[in-house]
PDB file of C-alpha atoms in Angstrom:
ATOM      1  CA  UNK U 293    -109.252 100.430-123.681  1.00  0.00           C
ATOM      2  CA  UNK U 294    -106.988 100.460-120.645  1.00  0.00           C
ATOM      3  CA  UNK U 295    -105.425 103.794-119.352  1.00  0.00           C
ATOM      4  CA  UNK U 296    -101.974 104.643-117.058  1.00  0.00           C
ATOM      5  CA  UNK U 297    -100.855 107.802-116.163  1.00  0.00           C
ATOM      6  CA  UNK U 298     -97.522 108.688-117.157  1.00  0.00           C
ATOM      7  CA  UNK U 299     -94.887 111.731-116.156  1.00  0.00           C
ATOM      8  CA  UNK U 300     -92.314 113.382-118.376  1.00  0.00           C
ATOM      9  CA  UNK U 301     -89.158 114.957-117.453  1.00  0.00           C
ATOM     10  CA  UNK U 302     -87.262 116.780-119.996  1.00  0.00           C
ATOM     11  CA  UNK U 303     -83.638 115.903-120.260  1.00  0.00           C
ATOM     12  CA  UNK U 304     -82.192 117.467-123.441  1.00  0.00           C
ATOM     13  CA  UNK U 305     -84.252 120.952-125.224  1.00  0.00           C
ATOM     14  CA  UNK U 306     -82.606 123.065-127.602  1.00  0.00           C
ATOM     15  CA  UNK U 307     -82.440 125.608-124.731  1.00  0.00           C
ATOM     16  CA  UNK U 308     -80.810 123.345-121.653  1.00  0.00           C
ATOM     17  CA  UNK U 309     -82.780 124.451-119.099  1.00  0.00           C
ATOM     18  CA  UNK U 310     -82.672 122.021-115.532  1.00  0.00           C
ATOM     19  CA  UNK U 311     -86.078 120.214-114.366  1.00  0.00           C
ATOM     20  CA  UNK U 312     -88.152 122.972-111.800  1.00  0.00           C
ATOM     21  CA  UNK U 313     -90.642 121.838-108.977  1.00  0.00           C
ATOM     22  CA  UNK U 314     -94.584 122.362-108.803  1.00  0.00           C
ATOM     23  CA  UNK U 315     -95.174 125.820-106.811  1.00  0.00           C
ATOM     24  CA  UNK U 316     -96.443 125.183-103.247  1.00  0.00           C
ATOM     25  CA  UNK U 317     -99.578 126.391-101.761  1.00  0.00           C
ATOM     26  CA  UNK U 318    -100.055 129.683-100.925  1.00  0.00           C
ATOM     27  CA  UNK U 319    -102.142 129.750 -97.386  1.00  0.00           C
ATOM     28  CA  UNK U 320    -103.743 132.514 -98.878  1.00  0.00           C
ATOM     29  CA  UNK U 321    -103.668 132.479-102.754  1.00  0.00           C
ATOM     30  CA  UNK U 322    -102.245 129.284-104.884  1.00  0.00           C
ATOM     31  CA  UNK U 323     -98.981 129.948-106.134  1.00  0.00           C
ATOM     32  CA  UNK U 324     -99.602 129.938-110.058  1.00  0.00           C
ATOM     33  CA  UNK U 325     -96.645 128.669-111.739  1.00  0.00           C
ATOM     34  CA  UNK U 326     -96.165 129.922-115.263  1.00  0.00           C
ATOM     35  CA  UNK U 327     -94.168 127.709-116.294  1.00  0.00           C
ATOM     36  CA  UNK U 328     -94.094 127.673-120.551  1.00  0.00           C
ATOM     37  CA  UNK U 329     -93.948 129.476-123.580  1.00  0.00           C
ATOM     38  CA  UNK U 330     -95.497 132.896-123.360  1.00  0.00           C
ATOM     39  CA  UNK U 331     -95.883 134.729-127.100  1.00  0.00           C
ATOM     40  CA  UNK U 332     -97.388 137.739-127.721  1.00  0.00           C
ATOM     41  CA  UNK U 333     -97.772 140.487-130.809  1.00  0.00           C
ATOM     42  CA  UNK U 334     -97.447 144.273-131.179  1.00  0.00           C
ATOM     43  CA  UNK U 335     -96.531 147.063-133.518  1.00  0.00           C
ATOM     44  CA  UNK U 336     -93.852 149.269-132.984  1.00  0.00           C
ATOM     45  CA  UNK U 337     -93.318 152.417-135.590  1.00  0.00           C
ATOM     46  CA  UNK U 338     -95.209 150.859-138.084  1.00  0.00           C
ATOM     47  CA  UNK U 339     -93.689 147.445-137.531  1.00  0.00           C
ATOM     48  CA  UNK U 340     -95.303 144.112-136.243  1.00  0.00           C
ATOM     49  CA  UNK U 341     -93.606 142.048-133.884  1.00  0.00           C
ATOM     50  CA  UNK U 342     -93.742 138.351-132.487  1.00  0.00           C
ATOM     51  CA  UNK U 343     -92.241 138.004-129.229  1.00  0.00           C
ATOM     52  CA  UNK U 344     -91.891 135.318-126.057  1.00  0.00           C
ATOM     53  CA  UNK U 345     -90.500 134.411-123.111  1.00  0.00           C
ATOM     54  CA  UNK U 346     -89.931 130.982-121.836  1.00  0.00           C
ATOM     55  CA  UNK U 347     -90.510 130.660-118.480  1.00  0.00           C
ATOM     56  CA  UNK U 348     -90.133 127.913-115.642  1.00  0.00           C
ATOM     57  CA  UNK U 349     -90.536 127.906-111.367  1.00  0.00           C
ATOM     58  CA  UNK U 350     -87.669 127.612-109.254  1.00  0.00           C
ATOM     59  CA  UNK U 351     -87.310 127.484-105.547  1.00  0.00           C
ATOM     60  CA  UNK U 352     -88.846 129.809-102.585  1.00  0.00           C
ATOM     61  CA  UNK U 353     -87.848 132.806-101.825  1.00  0.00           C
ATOM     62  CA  UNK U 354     -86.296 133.784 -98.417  1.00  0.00           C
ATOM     63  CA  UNK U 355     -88.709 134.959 -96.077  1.00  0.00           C
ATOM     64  CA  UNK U 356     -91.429 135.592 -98.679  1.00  0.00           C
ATOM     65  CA  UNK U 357     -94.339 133.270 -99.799  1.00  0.00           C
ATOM     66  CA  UNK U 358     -93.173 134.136-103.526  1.00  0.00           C
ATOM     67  CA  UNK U 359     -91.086 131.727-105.998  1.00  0.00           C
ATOM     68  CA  UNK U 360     -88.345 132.750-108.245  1.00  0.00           C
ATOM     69  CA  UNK U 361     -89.290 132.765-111.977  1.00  0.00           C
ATOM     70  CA  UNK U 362     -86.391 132.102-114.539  1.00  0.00           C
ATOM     71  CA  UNK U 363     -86.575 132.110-118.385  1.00  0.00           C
ATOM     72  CA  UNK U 364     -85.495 133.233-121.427  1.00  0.00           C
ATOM     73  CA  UNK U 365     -86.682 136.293-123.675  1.00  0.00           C
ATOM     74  CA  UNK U 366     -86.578 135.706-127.422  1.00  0.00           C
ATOM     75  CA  UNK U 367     -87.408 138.722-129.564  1.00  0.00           C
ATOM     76  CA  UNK U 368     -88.844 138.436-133.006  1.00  0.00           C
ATOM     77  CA  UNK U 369     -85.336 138.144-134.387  1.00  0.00           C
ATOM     78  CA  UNK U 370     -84.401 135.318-132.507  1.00  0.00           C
ATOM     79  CA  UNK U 371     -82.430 136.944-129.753  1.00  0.00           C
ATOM     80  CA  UNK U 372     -82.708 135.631-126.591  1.00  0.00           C
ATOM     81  CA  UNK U 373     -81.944 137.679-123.376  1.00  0.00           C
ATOM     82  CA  UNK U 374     -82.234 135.833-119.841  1.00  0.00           C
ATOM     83  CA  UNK U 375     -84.948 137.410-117.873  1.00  0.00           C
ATOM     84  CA  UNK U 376     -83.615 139.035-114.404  1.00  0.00           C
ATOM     85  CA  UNK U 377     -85.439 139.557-110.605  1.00  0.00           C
ATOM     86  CA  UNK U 378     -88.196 137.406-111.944  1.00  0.00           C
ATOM     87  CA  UNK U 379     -90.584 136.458-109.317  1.00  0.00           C
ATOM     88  CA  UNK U 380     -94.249 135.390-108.712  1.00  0.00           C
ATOM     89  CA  UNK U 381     -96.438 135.663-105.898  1.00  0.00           C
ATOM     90  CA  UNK U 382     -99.599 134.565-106.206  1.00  0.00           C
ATOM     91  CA  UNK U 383    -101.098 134.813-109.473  1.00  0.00           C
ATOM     92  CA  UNK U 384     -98.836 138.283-110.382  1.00  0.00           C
ATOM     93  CA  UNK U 385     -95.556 137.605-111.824  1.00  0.00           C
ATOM     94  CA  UNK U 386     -92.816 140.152-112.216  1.00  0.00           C
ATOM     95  CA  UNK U 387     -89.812 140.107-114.474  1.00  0.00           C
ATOM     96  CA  UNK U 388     -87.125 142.710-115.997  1.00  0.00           C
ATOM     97  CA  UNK U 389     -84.848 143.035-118.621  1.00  0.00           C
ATOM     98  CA  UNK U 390     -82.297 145.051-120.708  1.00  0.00           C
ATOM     99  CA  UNK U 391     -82.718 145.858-124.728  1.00  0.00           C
ATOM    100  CA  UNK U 392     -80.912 147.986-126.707  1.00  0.00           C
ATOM    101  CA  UNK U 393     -82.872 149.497-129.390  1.00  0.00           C
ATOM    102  CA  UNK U 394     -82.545 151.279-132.357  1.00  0.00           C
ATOM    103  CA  UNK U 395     -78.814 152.347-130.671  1.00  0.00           C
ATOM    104  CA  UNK U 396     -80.691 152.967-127.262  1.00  0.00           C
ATOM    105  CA  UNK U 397     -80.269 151.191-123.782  1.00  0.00           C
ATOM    106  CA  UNK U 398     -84.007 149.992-123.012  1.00  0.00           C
ATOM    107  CA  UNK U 399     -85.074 148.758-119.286  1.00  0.00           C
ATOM    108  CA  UNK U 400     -88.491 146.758-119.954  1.00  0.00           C
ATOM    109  CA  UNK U 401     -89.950 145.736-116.483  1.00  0.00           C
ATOM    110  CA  UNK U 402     -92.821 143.475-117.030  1.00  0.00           C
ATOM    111  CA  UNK U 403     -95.976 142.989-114.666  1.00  0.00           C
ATOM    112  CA  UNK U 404     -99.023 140.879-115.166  1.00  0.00           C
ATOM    113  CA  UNK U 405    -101.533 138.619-113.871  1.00  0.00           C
ATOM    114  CA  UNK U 406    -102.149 134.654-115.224  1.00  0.00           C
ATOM    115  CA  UNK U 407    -105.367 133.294-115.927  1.00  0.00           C
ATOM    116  CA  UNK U 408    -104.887 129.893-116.858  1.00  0.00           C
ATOM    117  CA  UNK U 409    -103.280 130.149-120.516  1.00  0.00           C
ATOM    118  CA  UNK U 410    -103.703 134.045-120.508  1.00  0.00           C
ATOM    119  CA  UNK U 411    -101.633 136.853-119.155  1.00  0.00           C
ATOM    120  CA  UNK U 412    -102.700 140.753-119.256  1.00  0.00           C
ATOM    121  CA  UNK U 413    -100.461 143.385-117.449  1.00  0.00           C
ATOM    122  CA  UNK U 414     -98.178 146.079-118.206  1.00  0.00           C
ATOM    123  CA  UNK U 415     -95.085 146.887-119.447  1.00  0.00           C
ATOM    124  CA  UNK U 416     -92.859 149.900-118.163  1.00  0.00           C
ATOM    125  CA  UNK U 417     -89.936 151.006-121.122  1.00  0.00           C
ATOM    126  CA  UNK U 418     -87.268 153.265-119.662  1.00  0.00           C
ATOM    127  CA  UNK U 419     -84.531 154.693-121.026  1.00  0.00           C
ATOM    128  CA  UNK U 420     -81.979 157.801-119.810  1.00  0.00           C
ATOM    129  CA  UNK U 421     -85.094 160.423-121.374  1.00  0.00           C
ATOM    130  CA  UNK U 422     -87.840 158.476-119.465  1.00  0.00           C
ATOM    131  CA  UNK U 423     -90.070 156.074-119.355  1.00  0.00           C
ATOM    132  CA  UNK U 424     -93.792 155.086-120.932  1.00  0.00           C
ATOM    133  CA  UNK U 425     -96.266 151.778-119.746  1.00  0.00           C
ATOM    134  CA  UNK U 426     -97.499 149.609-122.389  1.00  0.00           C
ATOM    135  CA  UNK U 427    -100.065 147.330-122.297  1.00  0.00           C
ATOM    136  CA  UNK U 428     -99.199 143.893-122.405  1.00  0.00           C
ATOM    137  CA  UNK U 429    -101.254 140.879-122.995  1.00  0.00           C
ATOM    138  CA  UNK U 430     -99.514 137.011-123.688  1.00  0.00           C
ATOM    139  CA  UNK U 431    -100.629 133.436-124.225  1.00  0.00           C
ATOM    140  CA  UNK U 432     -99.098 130.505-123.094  1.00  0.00           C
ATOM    141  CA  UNK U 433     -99.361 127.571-125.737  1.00  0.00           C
ATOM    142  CA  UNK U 434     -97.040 124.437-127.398  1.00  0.00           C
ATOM    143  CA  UNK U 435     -95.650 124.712-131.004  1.00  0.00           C
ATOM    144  CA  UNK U 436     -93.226 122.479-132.191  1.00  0.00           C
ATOM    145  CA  UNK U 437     -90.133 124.148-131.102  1.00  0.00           C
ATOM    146  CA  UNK U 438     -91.380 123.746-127.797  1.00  0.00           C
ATOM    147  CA  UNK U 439     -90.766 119.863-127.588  1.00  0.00           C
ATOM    148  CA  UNK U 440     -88.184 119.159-129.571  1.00  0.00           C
ATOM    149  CA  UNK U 441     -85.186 117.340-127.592  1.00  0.00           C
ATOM    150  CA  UNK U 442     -85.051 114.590-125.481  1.00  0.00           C
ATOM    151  CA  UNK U 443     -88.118 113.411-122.764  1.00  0.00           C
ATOM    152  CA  UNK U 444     -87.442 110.964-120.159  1.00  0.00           C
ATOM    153  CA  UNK U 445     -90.783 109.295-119.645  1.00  0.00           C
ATOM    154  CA  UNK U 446     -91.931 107.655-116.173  1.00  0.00           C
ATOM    155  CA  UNK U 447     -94.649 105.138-116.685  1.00  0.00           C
ATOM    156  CA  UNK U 448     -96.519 103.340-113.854  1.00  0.00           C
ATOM    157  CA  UNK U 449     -98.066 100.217-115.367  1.00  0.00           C
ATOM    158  CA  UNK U 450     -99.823  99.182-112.319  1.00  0.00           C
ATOM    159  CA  UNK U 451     -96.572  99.151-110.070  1.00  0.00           C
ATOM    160  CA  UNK U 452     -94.478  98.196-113.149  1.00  0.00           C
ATOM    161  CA  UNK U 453     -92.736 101.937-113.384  1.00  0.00           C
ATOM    162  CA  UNK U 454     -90.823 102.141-116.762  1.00  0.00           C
ATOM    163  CA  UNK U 455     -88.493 104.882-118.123  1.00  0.00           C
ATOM    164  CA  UNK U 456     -88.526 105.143-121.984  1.00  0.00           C
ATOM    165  CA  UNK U 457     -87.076 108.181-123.671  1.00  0.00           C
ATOM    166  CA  UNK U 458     -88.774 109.987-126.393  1.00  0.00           C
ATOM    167  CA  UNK U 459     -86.545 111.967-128.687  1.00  0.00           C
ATOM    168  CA  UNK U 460     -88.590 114.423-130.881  1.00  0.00           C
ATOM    169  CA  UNK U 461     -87.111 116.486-133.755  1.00  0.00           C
ATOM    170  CA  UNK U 462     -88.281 118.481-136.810  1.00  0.00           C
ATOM    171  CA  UNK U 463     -88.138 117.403-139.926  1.00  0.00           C
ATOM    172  CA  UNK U 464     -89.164 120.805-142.266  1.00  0.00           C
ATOM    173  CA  UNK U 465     -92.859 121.668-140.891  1.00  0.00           C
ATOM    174  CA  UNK U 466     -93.529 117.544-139.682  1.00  0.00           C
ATOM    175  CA  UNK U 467     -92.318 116.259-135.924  1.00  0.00           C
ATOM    176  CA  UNK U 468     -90.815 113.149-135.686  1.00  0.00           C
ATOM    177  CA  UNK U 469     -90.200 111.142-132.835  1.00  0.00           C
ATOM    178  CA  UNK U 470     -88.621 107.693-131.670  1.00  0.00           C
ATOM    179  CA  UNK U 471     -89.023 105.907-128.187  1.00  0.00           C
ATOM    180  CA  UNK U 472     -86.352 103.643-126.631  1.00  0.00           C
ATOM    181  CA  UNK U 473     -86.416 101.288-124.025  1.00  0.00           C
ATOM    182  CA  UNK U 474     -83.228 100.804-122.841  1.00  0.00           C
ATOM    183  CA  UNK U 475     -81.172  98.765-125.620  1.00  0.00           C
ATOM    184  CA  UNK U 476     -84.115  96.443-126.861  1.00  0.00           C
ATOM    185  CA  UNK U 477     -86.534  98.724-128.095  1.00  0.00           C
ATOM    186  CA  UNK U 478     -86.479 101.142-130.126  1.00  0.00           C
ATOM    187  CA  UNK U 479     -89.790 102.350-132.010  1.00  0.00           C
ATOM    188  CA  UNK U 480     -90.261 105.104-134.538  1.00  0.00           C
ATOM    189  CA  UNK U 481     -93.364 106.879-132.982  1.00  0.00           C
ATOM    190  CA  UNK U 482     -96.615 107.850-135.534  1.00  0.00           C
ATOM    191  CA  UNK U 483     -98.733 110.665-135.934  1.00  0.00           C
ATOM    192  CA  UNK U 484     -96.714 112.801-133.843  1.00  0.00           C
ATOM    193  CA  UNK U 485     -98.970 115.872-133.458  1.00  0.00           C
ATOM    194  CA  UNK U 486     -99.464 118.926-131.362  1.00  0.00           C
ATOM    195  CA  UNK U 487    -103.148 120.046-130.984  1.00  0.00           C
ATOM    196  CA  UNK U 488    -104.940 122.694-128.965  1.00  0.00           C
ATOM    197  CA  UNK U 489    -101.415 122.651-126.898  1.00  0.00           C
ATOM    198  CA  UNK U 490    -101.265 118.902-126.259  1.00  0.00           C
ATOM    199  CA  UNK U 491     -98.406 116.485-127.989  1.00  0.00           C
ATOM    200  CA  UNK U 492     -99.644 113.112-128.853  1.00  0.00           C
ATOM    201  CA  UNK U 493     -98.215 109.809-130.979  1.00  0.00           C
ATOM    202  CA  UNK U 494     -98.649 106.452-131.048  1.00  0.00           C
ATOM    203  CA  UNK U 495     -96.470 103.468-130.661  1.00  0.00           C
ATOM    204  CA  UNK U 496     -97.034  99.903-132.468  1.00  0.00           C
ATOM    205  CA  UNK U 497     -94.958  96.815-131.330  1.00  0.00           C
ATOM    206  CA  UNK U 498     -95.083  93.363-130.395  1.00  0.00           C
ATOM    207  CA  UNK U 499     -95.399  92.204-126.499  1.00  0.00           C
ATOM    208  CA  UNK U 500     -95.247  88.973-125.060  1.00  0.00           C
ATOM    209  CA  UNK U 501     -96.266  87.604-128.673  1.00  0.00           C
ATOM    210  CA  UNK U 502     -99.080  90.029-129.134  1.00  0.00           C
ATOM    211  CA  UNK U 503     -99.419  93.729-130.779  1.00  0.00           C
ATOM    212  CA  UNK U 504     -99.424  96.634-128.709  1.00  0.00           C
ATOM    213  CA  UNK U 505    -101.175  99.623-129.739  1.00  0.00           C
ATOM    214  CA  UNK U 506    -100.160 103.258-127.466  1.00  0.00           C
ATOM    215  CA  UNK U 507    -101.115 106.404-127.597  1.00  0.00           C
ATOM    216  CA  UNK U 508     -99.653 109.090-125.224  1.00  0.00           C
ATOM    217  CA  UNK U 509    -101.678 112.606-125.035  1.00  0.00           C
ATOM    218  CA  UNK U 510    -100.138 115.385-122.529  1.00  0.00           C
ATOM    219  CA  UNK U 511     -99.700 118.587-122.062  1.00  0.00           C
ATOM    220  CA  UNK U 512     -95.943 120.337-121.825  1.00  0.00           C
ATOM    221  CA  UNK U 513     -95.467 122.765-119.137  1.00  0.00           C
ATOM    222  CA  UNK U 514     -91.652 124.578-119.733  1.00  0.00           C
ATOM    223  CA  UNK U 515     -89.852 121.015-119.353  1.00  0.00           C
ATOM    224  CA  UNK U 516     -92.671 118.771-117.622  1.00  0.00           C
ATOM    225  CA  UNK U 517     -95.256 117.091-119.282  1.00  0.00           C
ATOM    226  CA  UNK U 518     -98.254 115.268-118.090  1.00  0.00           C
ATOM    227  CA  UNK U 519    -100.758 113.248-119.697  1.00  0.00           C
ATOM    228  CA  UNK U 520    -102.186 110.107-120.250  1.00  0.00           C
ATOM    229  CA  UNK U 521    -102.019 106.697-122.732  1.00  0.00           C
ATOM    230  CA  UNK U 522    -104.586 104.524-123.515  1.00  0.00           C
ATOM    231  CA  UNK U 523    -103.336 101.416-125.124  1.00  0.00           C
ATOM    232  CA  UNK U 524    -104.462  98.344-127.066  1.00  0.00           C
ATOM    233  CA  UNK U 525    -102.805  95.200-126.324  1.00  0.00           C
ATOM    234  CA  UNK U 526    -104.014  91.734-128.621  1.00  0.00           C
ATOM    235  CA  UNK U 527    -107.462  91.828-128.052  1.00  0.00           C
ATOM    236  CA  UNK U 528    -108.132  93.735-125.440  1.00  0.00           C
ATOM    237  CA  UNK U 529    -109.863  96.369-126.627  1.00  0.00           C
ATOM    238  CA  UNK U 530    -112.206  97.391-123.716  1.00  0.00           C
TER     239      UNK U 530
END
């Protein structure tokens, strides 16, 4: 079983959002970047809510060692609000937004610190009568509305880089997914999955007069994703 590395680059999600760059190093304390989805639950006058925010890096910040953080908030109902003054530095991040709720203008500032897929801070609400902190704890992890669209892939095969794009859609609760190499191939992926927050699937075709046998594994991060494919080709199998 042979391995390459591969990168993707997302080119088309349902939410548009432009490619973002790996934070830098802190000289002091990494950078964490938080990019991804971030969902977490609470109840609210007797009500339970499911909410996220999708987050991604963007560039430095004048004259500070912290990065810009942009995303999107998308509230139980599906409304989406863009996040505003978002920022990390370090491992805290920092982000604001306006709700209005229940007829009331809401101010929710949003504080925390990332541990790897977990996030535990607080949450100031403020409206024109005052204010109150909640606490607030989120996880970042992959469900299948976080891939679908369109995945430019960059594959080194031992200096032979390639650039096949995966398109991945839903079809009711099942993923689907075809992968195109420029006008010649075109292969409906199988087994399309997402598991413990990675996306895999495998691609059969011929090559050179033999069968090929792929299969990608990686991890999304907001719109990156990188992984790994170990692949079969004739009978090479080891």
């Amino acid at each position: 079983m042979c391995r390459l590395s591969f990168q993707v680059f997302w080119i088309a999600f349902l939410c548009a959002w432009s490619p973002f760059q790996l934070g830098a190093q802190d000289s002091v304390k990494k950078t964490v970047d938080p990019s991804g989805t971030w969902r977490w639950e609470y109840e609210l006058e007797g009500t339970q809510y499911k909410d996220l925010v999708r987050l991604k890096l963007g560039e430095d910040i004048k004259d500070s060692k912290d990065k810009v953080v942009q995303g999107k908030y998308e509230s139980t109902s599906g409304k989406k609000i863009a996040i505003e003054n978002g920022r990390v530095s370090g491992d805290t991040i920092r982000f604001e937004f306006k709700v209005n709720f229940q007829g009331m203008d809401v101010k929710l500032e949003f504080e925390g610190t990332i541990k790897n897929d977990t996030l535990t801070g607080k949450v100031n609400a403020s409206t024109a009568e005052g204010s109150r902190d909640l606490d607030w704890s989120a996880t970042r992890s992959v469900m299948p509305e976080d891939v679908v669209g369109k995945w430019k892939l960059r594959i080194d095969a031992n200096g032979n880089i390639m650039e096949p794009i995966l398109t991945v859609s839903r079809d009711g609760d099942k993923l689907k997914a075809s992968y195109a190499l420029g006008n010649d191939v075109q292969i409906q992926a199988k087994e399309i999955k997402i598991e413990k927050n990675e996306l895999s699937f495998t691609i059969e075709t011929d090559f050179e007069g033999s069968k090929i046998k792929a299969d990608f594994m990686g991890r999304p991060y907001g719109d990156k994703l990188k992984g790994s494919i170990d692949y079969v080709l004739g009978g090479d199998v080891g």
